[in-house]
């Protein structure tokens, strides 16, 4: 069901510093920051030849990433995103298998303007999983 790895997301306490590391130290192509108020984050995408990195930084007081950074002050891998062809079919299959879909199970529009869902990390080996319909 899942397809390509769309991105690996890294929560960062200092977005400008993280951008500098990827742009200047690692020599990657770094995009401009995008505010995602519905998700409580500011994101910066970085292109790699075979996938993307998504730097995520809290936006607003209720950001889910703020709690993650409170537990991981230096930052860390926050989620991985797999591509699916049909997000509603993927959700229905996962729910039938007993997996927990976060946020009530209705897809939201993600950073690429496409529908996304998040899956509970306890059902996926401790890793928060994002599904993006492509
Ligand atoms: Co993501």
mmCIF file of N, CA, C and O and ligand atoms in Angstrom, residues 6-9 43 45 54 56 78-81 111-112 116 118 130 132, ligand 1:
data_model
loop_
_atom_site.group_PDB
_atom_site.id
_atom_site.type_symbol
_atom_site.label_atom_id
_atom_site.label_comp_id
_atom_site.label_asym_id
_atom_site.label_seq_id
_atom_site.Cartn_x
_atom_site.Cartn_y
_atom_site.Cartn_z
ATOM 1 N N UNK A 6 8.343 10.040 1.110
ATOM 2 C CA UNK A 6 8.211 11.424 0.641
ATOM 3 C C UNK A 6 9.175 12.346 1.369
ATOM 4 O O UNK A 6 9.828 13.176 0.753
ATOM 5 N N UNK A 7 9.240 12.215 2.713
ATOM 6 C CA UNK A 7 10.206 13.010 3.467
ATOM 7 C C UNK A 7 10.435 12.439 4.853
ATOM 8 O O UNK A 7 9.639 11.646 5.349
ATOM 9 N N UNK A 8 11.524 12.861 5.444
ATOM 10 C CA UNK A 8 11.829 12.633 6.865
ATOM 11 C C UNK A 8 11.771 14.003 7.524
ATOM 12 O O UNK A 8 12.397 14.953 7.036
ATOM 13 N N UNK A 9 10.992 14.119 8.598
ATOM 14 C CA UNK A 9 10.830 15.406 9.280
ATOM 15 C C UNK A 9 11.685 15.439 10.531
ATOM 16 O O UNK A 9 11.691 14.490 11.325
ATOM 17 N N UNK A 43 7.551 25.093 8.462
ATOM 18 C CA UNK A 43 8.352 24.030 7.858
ATOM 19 C C UNK A 43 9.292 24.619 6.810
ATOM 20 O O UNK A 43 9.010 25.650 6.183
ATOM 21 N N UNK A 45 11.443 22.881 3.582
ATOM 22 C CA UNK A 45 11.767 21.664 2.847
ATOM 23 C C UNK A 45 13.148 21.766 2.214
ATOM 24 O O UNK A 45 13.582 22.839 1.791
ATOM 25 N N UNK A 54 12.223 17.603 5.915
ATOM 26 C CA UNK A 54 11.305 18.654 6.348
ATOM 27 C C UNK A 54 11.761 19.103 7.743
ATOM 28 O O UNK A 54 11.658 18.335 8.702
ATOM 29 N N UNK A 56 10.933 21.063 10.929
ATOM 30 C CA UNK A 56 9.690 21.534 11.535
ATOM 31 C C UNK A 56 10.005 22.268 12.835
ATOM 32 O O UNK A 56 10.820 21.814 13.645
ATOM 33 N N UNK A 78 11.175 13.593 13.896
ATOM 34 C CA UNK A 78 9.811 13.774 14.391
ATOM 35 C C UNK A 78 8.829 12.831 13.714
ATOM 36 O O UNK A 78 7.962 12.260 14.355
ATOM 37 N N UNK A 79 8.909 12.674 12.404
ATOM 38 C CA UNK A 79 8.046 11.726 11.692
ATOM 39 C C UNK A 79 8.649 11.382 10.346
ATOM 40 O O UNK A 79 9.572 12.053 9.875
ATOM 41 N N UNK A 80 8.105 10.315 9.759
ATOM 42 C CA UNK A 80 8.459 9.972 8.383
ATOM 43 C C UNK A 80 7.174 9.944 7.569
ATOM 44 O O UNK A 80 6.100 9.659 8.109
ATOM 45 N N UNK A 81 7.289 10.305 6.302
ATOM 46 C CA UNK A 81 6.093 10.441 5.454
ATOM 47 C C UNK A 81 6.196 9.504 4.263
ATOM 48 O O UNK A 81 7.136 9.600 3.471
ATOM 49 N N UNK A 111 1.733 20.302 3.722
ATOM 50 C CA UNK A 111 2.648 21.332 3.250
ATOM 51 C C UNK A 111 2.794 21.369 1.731
ATOM 52 O O UNK A 111 3.246 22.374 1.182
ATOM 53 N N UNK A 112 2.442 20.293 1.054
ATOM 54 C CA UNK A 112 2.554 20.267 -0.409
ATOM 55 C C UNK A 112 1.200 20.496 -1.088
ATOM 56 O O UNK A 112 1.055 20.242 -2.283
ATOM 57 N N UNK A 116 -3.125 14.839 3.866
ATOM 58 C CA UNK A 116 -2.233 14.060 4.733
ATOM 59 C C UNK A 116 -3.001 13.570 5.956
ATOM 60 O O UNK A 116 -4.007 14.157 6.362
ATOM 61 N N UNK A 118 -1.952 11.522 9.950
ATOM 62 C CA UNK A 118 -0.888 11.037 10.836
ATOM 63 C C UNK A 118 -1.387 9.811 11.595
ATOM 64 O O UNK A 118 -2.557 9.754 12.002
ATOM 65 N N UNK A 130 3.362 9.847 8.791
ATOM 66 C CA UNK A 130 2.477 10.697 7.988
ATOM 67 C C UNK A 130 2.230 9.978 6.666
ATOM 68 O O UNK A 130 3.167 9.419 6.076
ATOM 69 N N UNK A 132 0.826 10.789 2.825
ATOM 70 C CA UNK A 132 0.470 11.874 1.901
ATOM 71 C C UNK A 132 -0.043 11.253 0.603
ATOM 72 O O UNK A 132 0.614 10.394 0.023
HETATM 73 CO CO1 LIG B 1 5.685 15.915 7.171
#
